[in-house]
GROMACS .gro file of C-alpha atoms in nm:
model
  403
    1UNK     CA    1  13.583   9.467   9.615
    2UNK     CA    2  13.658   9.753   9.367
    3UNK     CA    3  13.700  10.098   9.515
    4UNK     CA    4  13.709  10.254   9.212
    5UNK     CA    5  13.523  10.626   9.154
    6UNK     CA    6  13.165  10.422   9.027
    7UNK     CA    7  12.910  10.653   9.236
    8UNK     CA    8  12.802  11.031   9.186
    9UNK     CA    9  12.776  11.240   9.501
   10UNK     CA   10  12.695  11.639   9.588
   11UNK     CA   11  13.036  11.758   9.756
   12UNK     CA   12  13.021  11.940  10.119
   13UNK     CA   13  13.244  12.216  10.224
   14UNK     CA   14  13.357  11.963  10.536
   15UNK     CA   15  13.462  11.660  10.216
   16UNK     CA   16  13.164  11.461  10.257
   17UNK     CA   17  12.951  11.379   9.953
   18UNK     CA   18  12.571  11.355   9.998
   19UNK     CA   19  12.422  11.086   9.744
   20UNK     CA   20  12.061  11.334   9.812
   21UNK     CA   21  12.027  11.709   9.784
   22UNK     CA   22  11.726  11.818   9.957
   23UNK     CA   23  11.582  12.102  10.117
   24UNK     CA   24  11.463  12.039  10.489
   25UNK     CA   25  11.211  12.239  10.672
   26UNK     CA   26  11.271  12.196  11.077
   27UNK     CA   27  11.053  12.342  11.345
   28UNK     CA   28  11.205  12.379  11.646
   29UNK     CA   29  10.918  12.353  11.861
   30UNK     CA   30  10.639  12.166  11.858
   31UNK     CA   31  10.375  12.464  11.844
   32UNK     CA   32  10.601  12.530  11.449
   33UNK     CA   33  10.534  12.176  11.329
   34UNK     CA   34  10.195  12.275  11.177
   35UNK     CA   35  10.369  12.569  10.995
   36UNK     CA   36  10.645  12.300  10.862
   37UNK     CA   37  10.329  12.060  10.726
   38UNK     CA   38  10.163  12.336  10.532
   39UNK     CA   39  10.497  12.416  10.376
   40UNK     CA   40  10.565  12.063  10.244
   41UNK     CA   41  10.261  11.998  10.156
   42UNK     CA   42  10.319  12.241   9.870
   43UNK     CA   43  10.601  12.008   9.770
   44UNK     CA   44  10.427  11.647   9.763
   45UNK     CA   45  10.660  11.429   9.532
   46UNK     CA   46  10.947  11.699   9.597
   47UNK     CA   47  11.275  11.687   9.793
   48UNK     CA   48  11.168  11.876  10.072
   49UNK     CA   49  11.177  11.638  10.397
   50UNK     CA   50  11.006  11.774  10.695
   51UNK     CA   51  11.241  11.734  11.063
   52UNK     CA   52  11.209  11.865  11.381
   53UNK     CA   53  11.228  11.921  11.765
   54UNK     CA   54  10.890  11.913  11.994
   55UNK     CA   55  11.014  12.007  12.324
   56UNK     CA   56  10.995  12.395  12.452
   57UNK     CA   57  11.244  12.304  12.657
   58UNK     CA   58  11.640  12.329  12.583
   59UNK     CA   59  11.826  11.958  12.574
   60UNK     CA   60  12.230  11.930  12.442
   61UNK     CA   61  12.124  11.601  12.276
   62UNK     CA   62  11.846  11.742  12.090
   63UNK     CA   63  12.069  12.038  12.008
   64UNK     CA   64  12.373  11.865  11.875
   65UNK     CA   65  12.112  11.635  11.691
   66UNK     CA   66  11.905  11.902  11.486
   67UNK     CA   67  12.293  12.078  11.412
   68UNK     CA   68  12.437  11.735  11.272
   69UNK     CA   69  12.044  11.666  11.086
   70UNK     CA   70  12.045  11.978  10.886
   71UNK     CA   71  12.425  11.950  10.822
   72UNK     CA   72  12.383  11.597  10.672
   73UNK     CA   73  12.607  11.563  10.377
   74UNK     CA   74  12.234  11.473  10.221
   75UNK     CA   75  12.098  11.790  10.279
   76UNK     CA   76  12.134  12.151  10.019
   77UNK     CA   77  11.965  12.425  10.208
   78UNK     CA   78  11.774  12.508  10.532
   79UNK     CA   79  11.453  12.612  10.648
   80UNK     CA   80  11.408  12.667  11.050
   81UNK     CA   81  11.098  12.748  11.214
   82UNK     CA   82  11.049  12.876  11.542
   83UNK     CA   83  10.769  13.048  11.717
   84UNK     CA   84  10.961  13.235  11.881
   85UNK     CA   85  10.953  13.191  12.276
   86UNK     CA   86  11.061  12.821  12.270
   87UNK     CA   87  11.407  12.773  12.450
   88UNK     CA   88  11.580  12.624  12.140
   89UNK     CA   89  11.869  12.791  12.055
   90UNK     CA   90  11.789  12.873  11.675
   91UNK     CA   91  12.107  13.110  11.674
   92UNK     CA   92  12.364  12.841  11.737
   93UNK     CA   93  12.168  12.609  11.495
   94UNK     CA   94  12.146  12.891  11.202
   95UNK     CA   95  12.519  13.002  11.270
   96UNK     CA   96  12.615  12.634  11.181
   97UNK     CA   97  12.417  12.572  10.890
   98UNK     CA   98  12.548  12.901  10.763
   99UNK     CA   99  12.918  12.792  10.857
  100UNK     CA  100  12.872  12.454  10.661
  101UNK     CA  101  12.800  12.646  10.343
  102UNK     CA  102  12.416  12.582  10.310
  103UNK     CA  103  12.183  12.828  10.239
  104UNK     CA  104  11.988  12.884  10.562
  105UNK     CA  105  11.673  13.149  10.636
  106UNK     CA  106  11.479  13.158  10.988
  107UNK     CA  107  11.102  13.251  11.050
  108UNK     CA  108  10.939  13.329  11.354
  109UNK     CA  109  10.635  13.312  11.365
  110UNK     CA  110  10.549  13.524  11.647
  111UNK     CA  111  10.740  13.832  11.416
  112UNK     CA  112  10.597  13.735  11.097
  113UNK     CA  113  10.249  13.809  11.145
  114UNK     CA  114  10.163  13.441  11.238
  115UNK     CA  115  10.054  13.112  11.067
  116UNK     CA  116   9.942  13.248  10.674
  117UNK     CA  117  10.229  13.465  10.640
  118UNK     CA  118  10.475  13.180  10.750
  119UNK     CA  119  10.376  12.934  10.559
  120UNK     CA  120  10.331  13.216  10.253
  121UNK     CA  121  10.707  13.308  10.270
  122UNK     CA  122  10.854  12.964  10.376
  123UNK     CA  123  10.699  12.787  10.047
  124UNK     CA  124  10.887  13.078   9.862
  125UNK     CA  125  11.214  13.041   9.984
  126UNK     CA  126  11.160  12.669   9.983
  127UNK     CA  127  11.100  12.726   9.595
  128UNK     CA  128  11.355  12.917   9.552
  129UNK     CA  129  11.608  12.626   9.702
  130UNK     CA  130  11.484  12.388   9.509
  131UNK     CA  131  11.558  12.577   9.174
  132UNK     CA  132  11.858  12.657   9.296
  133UNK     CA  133  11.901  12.288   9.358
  134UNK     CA  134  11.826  12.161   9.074
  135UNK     CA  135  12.136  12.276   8.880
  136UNK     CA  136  12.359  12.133   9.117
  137UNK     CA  137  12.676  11.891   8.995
  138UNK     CA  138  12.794  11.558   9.137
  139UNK     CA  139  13.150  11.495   9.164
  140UNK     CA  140  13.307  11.106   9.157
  141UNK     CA  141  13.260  10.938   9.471
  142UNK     CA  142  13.382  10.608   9.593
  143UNK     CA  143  13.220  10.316   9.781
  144UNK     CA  144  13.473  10.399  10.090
  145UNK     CA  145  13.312  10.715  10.131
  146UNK     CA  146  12.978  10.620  10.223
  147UNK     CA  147  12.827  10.533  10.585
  148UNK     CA  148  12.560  10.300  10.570
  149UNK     CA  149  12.331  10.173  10.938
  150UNK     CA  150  12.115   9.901  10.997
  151UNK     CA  151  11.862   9.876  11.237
  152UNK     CA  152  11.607   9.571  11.276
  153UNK     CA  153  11.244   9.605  11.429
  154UNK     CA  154  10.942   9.389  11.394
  155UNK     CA  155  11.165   9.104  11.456
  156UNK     CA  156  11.042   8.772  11.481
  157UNK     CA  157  11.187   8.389  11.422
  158UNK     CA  158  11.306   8.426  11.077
  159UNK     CA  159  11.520   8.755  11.156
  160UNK     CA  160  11.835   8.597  11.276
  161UNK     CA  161  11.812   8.343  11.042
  162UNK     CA  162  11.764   8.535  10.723
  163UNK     CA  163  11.775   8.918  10.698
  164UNK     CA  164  11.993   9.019  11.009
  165UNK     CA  165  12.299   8.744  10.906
  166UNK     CA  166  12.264   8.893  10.529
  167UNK     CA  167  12.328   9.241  10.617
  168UNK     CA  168  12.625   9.115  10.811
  169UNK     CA  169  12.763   8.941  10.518
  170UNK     CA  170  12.709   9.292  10.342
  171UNK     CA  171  12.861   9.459  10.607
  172UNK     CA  172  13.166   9.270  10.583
  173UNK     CA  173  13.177   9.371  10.224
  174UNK     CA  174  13.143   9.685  10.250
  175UNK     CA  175  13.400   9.737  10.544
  176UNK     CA  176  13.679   9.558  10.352
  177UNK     CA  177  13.603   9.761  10.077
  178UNK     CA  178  13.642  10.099  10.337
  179UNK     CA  179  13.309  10.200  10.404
  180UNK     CA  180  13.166  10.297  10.753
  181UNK     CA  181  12.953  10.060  10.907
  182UNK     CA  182  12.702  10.117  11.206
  183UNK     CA  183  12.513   9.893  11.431
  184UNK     CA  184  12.307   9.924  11.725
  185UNK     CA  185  12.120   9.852  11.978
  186UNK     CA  186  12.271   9.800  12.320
  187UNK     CA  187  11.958   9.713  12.453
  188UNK     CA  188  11.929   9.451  12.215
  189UNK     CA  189  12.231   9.321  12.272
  190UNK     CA  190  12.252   9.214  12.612
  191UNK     CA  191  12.386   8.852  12.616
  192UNK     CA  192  12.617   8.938  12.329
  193UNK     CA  193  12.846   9.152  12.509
  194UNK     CA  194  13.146   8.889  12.573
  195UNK     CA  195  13.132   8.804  12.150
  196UNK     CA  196  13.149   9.160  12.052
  197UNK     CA  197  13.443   9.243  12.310
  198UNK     CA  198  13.625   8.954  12.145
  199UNK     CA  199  13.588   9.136  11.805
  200UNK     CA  200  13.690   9.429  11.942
  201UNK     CA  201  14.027   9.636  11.791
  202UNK     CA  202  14.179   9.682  12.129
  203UNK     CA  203  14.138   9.513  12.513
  204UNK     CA  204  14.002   9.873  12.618
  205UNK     CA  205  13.774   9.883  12.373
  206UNK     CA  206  13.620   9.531  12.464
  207UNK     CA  207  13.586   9.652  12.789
  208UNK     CA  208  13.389   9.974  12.676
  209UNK     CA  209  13.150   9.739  12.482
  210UNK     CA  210  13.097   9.523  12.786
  211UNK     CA  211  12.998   9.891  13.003
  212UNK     CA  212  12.803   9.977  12.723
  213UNK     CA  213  12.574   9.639  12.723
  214UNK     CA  214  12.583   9.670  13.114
  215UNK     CA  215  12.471   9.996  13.147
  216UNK     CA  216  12.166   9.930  12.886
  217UNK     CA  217  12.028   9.601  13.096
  218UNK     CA  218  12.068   9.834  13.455
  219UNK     CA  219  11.881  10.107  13.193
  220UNK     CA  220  11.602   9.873  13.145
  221UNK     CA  221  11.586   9.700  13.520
  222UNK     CA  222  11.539  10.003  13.645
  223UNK     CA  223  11.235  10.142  13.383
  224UNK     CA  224  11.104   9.732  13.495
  225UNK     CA  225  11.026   9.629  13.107
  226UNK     CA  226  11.307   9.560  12.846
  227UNK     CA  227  11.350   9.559  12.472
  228UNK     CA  228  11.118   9.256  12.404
  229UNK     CA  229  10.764   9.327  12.255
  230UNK     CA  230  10.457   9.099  12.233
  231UNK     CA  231  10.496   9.105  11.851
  232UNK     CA  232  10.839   8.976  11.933
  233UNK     CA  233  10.680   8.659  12.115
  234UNK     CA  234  10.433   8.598  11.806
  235UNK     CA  235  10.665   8.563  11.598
  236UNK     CA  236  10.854   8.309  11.754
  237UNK     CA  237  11.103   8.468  11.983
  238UNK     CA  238  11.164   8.330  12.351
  239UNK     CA  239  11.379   8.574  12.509
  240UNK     CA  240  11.557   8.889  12.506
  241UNK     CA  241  11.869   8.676  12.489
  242UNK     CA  242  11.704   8.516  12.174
  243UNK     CA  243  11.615   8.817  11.995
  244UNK     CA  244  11.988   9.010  12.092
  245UNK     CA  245  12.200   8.711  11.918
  246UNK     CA  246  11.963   8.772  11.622
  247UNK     CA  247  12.044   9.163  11.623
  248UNK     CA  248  12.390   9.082  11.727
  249UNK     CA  249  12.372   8.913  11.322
  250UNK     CA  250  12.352   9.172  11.133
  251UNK     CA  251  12.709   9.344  11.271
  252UNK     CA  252  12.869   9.087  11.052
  253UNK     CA  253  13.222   8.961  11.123
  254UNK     CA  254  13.459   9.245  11.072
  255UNK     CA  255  13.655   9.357  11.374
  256UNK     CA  256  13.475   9.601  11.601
  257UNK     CA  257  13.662  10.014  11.561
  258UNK     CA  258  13.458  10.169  11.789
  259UNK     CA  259  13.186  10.286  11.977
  260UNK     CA  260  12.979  10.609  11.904
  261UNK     CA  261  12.665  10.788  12.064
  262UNK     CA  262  12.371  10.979  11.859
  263UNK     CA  263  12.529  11.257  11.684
  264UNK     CA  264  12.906  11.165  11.657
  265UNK     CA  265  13.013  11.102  11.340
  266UNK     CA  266  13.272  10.755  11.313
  267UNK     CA  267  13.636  10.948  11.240
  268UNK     CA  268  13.736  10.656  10.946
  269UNK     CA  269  13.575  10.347  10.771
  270UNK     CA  270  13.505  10.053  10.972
  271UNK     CA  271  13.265   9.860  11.205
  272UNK     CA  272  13.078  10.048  11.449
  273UNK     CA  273  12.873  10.006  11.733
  274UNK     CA  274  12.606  10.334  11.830
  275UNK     CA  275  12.502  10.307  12.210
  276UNK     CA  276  12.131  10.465  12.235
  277UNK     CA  277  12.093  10.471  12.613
  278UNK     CA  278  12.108  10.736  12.760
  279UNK     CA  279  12.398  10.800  13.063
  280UNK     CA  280  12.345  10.893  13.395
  281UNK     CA  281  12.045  10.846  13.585
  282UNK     CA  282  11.730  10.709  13.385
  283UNK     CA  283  11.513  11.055  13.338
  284UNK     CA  284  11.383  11.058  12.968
  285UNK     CA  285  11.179  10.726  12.973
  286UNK     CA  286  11.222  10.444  12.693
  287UNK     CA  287  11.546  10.501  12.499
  288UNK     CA  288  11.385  10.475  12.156
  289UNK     CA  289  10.993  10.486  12.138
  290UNK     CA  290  11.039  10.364  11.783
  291UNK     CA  291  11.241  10.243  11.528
  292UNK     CA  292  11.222  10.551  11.357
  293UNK     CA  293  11.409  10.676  11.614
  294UNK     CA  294  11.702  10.493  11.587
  295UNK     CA  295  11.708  10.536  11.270
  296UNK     CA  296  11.704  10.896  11.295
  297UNK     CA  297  12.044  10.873  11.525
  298UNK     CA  298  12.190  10.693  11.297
  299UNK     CA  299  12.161  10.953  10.994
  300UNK     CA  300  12.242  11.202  11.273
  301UNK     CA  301  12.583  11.007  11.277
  302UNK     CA  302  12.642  11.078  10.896
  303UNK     CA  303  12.477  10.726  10.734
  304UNK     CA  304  12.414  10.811  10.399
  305UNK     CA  305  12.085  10.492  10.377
  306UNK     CA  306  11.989  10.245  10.672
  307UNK     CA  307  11.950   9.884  10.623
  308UNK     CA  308  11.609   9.825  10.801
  309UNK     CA  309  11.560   9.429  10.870
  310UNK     CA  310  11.210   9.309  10.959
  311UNK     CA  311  11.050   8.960  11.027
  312UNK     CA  312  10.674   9.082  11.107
  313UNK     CA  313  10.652   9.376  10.869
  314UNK     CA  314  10.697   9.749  10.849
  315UNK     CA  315  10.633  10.050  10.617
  316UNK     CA  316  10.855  10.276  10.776
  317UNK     CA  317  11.084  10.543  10.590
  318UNK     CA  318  11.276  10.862  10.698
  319UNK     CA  319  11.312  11.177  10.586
  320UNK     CA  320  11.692  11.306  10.486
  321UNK     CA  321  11.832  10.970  10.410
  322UNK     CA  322  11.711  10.653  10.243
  323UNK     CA  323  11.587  10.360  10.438
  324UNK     CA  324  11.640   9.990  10.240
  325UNK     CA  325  11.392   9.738  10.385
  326UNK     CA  326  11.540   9.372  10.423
  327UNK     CA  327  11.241   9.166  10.444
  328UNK     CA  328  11.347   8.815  10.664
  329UNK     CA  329  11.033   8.614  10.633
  330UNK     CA  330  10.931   8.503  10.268
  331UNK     CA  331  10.511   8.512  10.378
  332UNK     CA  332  10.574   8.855  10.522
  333UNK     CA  333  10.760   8.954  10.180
  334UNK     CA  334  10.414   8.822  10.004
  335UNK     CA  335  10.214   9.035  10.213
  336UNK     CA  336  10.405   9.396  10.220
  337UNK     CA  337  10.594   9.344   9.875
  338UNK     CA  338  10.511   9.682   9.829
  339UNK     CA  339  10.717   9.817  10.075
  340UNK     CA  340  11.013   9.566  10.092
  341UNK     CA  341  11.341   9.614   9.937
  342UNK     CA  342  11.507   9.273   9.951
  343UNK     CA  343  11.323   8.921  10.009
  344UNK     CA  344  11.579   8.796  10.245
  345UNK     CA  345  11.358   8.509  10.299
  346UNK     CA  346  11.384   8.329   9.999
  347UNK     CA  347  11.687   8.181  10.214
  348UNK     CA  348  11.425   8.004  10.439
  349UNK     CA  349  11.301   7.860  10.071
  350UNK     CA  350  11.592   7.745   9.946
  351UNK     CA  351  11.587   8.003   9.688
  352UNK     CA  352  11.899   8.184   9.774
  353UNK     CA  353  12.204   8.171  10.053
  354UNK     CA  354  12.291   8.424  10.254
  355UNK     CA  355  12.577   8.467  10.036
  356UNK     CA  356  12.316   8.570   9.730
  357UNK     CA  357  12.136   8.811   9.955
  358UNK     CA  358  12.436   8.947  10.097
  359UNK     CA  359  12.574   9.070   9.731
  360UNK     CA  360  12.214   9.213   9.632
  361UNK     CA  361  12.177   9.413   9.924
  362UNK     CA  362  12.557   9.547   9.857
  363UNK     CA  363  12.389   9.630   9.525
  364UNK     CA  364  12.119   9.807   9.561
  365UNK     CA  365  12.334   9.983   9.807
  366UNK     CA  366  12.500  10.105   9.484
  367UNK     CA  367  12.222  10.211   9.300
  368UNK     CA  368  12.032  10.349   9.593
  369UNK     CA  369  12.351  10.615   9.600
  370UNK     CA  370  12.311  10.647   9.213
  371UNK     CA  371  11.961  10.807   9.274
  372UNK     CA  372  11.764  10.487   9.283
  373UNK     CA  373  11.428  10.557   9.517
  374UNK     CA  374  11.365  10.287   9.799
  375UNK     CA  375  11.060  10.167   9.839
  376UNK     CA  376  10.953  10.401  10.087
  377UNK     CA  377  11.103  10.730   9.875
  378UNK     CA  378  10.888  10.586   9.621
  379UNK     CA  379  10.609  10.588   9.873
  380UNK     CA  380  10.650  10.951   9.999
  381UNK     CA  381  10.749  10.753  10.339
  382UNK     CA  382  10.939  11.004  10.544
  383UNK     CA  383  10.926  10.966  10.888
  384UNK     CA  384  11.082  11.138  11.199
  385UNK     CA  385  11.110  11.135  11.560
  386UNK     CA  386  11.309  11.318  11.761
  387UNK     CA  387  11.284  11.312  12.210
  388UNK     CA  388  11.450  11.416  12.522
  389UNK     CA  389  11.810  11.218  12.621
  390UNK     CA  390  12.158  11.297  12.793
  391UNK     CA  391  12.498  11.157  12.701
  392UNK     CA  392  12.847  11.195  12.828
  393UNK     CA  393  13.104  11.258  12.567
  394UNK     CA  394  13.265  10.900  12.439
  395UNK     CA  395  13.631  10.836  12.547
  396UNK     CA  396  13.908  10.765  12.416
  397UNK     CA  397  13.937  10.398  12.457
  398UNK     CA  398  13.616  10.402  12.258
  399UNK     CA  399  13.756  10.485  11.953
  400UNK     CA  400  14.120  10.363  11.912
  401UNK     CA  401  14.103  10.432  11.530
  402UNK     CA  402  14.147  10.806  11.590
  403UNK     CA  403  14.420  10.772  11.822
   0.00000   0.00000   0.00000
């Protein structure tokens, strides 16, 4: 596949090219997110994504997520909001923005004469961004330097048969053409575990993927319910064994460079696997309450667009980065055509291979990066989720690449 300069992207100080440049508006406690909706809400149809953090209380995770969010290469300028007494430490998280080169402002509430005011001078520096914005240039940027995920919810029957196998044929493209690839779930994995530590770069690194897959079915013993919903069984699916070798699909067939957690960014192009469970003992409940969850970890990791594959159906979106909806079953595609990307189910129909569907995904890859609007950008779809967890730092064996 040609790696030649045939995409535009907004240049970072760190090298990284953004293929968005919006402003984002993050509370940093829950008692701020009304502040952050009046804001946008002066900005419907604009490129000014609301993000944030509920919790009063202080969490690394949650820390080191909101730092990596709102220093997406996606993202051109900055607007926290605190109340003021929360525990979040809005210092460290405006020093970094700053440091990256953004334009950043902070309003407290509780020293800003309260809710009217807030919202008053937020919409005006939000303004002012987007002017600022608007004038920005793109520089050449190649298909090696973008990071693209892929998630799958909803899943039923058809999704390791159609939409989940297609994005791993475009995954292999993309990662012999350079790119950076990420797949999850461990917890939708378990059965897998032996296959992917074949595919893995190094013996050490197998072994890592085997831990990782352990720890997430002790993770879900232990909570006494798994990664297996009812929807799951109506559409078809048996077992949780069932459903992983379907999500196992959509990693493709490249060799295996890694393993990351939320928040660490993959150190060169390849295949990589994100492990969303939290470490040590459980304490923070389910380890994603949604898919837009995961998918939120993902763009926390640097993924420019996520490849969402669904059998049952959803309408989900995200804010900061561009979600691409792989649709695996063709009566599902005929019912929420508005808000599906790709009809990977026209392979169920004989009306394409997974060959076909595999290039046009790789495609609209392309023009999604060249400014194209998803279906859910084109919807105003902009979800976000953010919750408690804890994670140990990865170790070395986990990524030999950037030894």
């Amino acid at each position: 596949m040609s790696n030649e300069a045939e995409l535009r992207g907004y240049l970072r100080s760190d090298g990284r090219k953004g293929i968005r440049n919006v402003v984002v508006v993050a509370y940093l406690v829950e008692c701020a997110h009304h502040v952050g909706r009046e804001i946008i809400a002066n900005f419907r149809g604009g490129d000014v994504h609301l993000i944030g953090f509920p919790g009063c209380f202080p969490n690394e995770y949650a820390q080191k997520m909101m730092e990596r969010l709102c220093t997406h290469p996606n993202v051109g300028a900055v607007l926290l909001l605190s109340l003021g007494c929360e525990s979040f430490n809005k210092f460290s998280l405006s020093r970094i923005v700053a440091e990256s080169g953004r334009p950043v402002q902070t309003l407290t509430i509780q020293n800003n004469g309260g809710t009217l005011s807030t919202i008053e001078d937020g919409t005006h520096w939000v303004s002012e961004q987007l002017d600022a914005l608007a004038g920005a240039e793109t520089v050449p940027m190649r298909l090696d330097e973008l990071m693209i995920g892929t998630v799958c919810g909803g899943s039923d029957g058809t999704s390791g048969l159609t939409g989940n196998p297609a994005v791993g044929r475009a995954f292999d493209r993309l990662v012999d053409a350079g790119a950076t690839c990420i797949f999850e779930e461990t917890g939708e994995l378990i059965g897998c575990e032996e296959i992917m530590a074949a595919r893995a770069l190094t013996p050490e690194l197998g072994d890592e993927l085997r831990a990782a897959v352990d720890k997430a079915a002790r993770y879900y013993a232990t909570l006494g319910y798994g990664s297996f919903a009812p929807g799951n069984a109506d559409g078809g699916l048996s077992t949780i064994e069932e459903k992983s070798m379907g999500a196992y699909a959509k990693s493709g067939s490249s060799k295996i460079s890694g393993i990351i957690k939320p928040g660490d960014i993959p150190p060169a192009g390849g295949l990589f696997l994100m492990d969303v469970v939290p470490d040590g003992e459980v304490r923070f409940g389910f380890p994603n309450i949604s898919d837009n969850a995961e998918i939120v970890e993902m763009i926390a990791s640097g993924c420019h667009m996520t490849l969402f594959v669904t059998g049952r159906g959803s309408v989900s979106g995200s804010a900061i980065s561009p979600v691409v909806k792989v649709c695996a079953n063709p009566d599902t595609y005929r019912k929420l055509a508005g808000d599906m990307d790709v009809d990977a189910g026209r392979i169920l129909e004989d009306r394409a291979t997974l060959e076909d569907v595999g290039s046009e995904i790789v495609d609209l890859i392309k023009d999604v990066a060249r400014g194209k609007l998803t279906k859910s950008e084109h919807l105003g779809h902009r979800e976000f989720i953010l919750t408690y967890k804890s994670f140990e730092p990865i170790g070395p064996a986990c990524l030999p690449s950037a030894a």
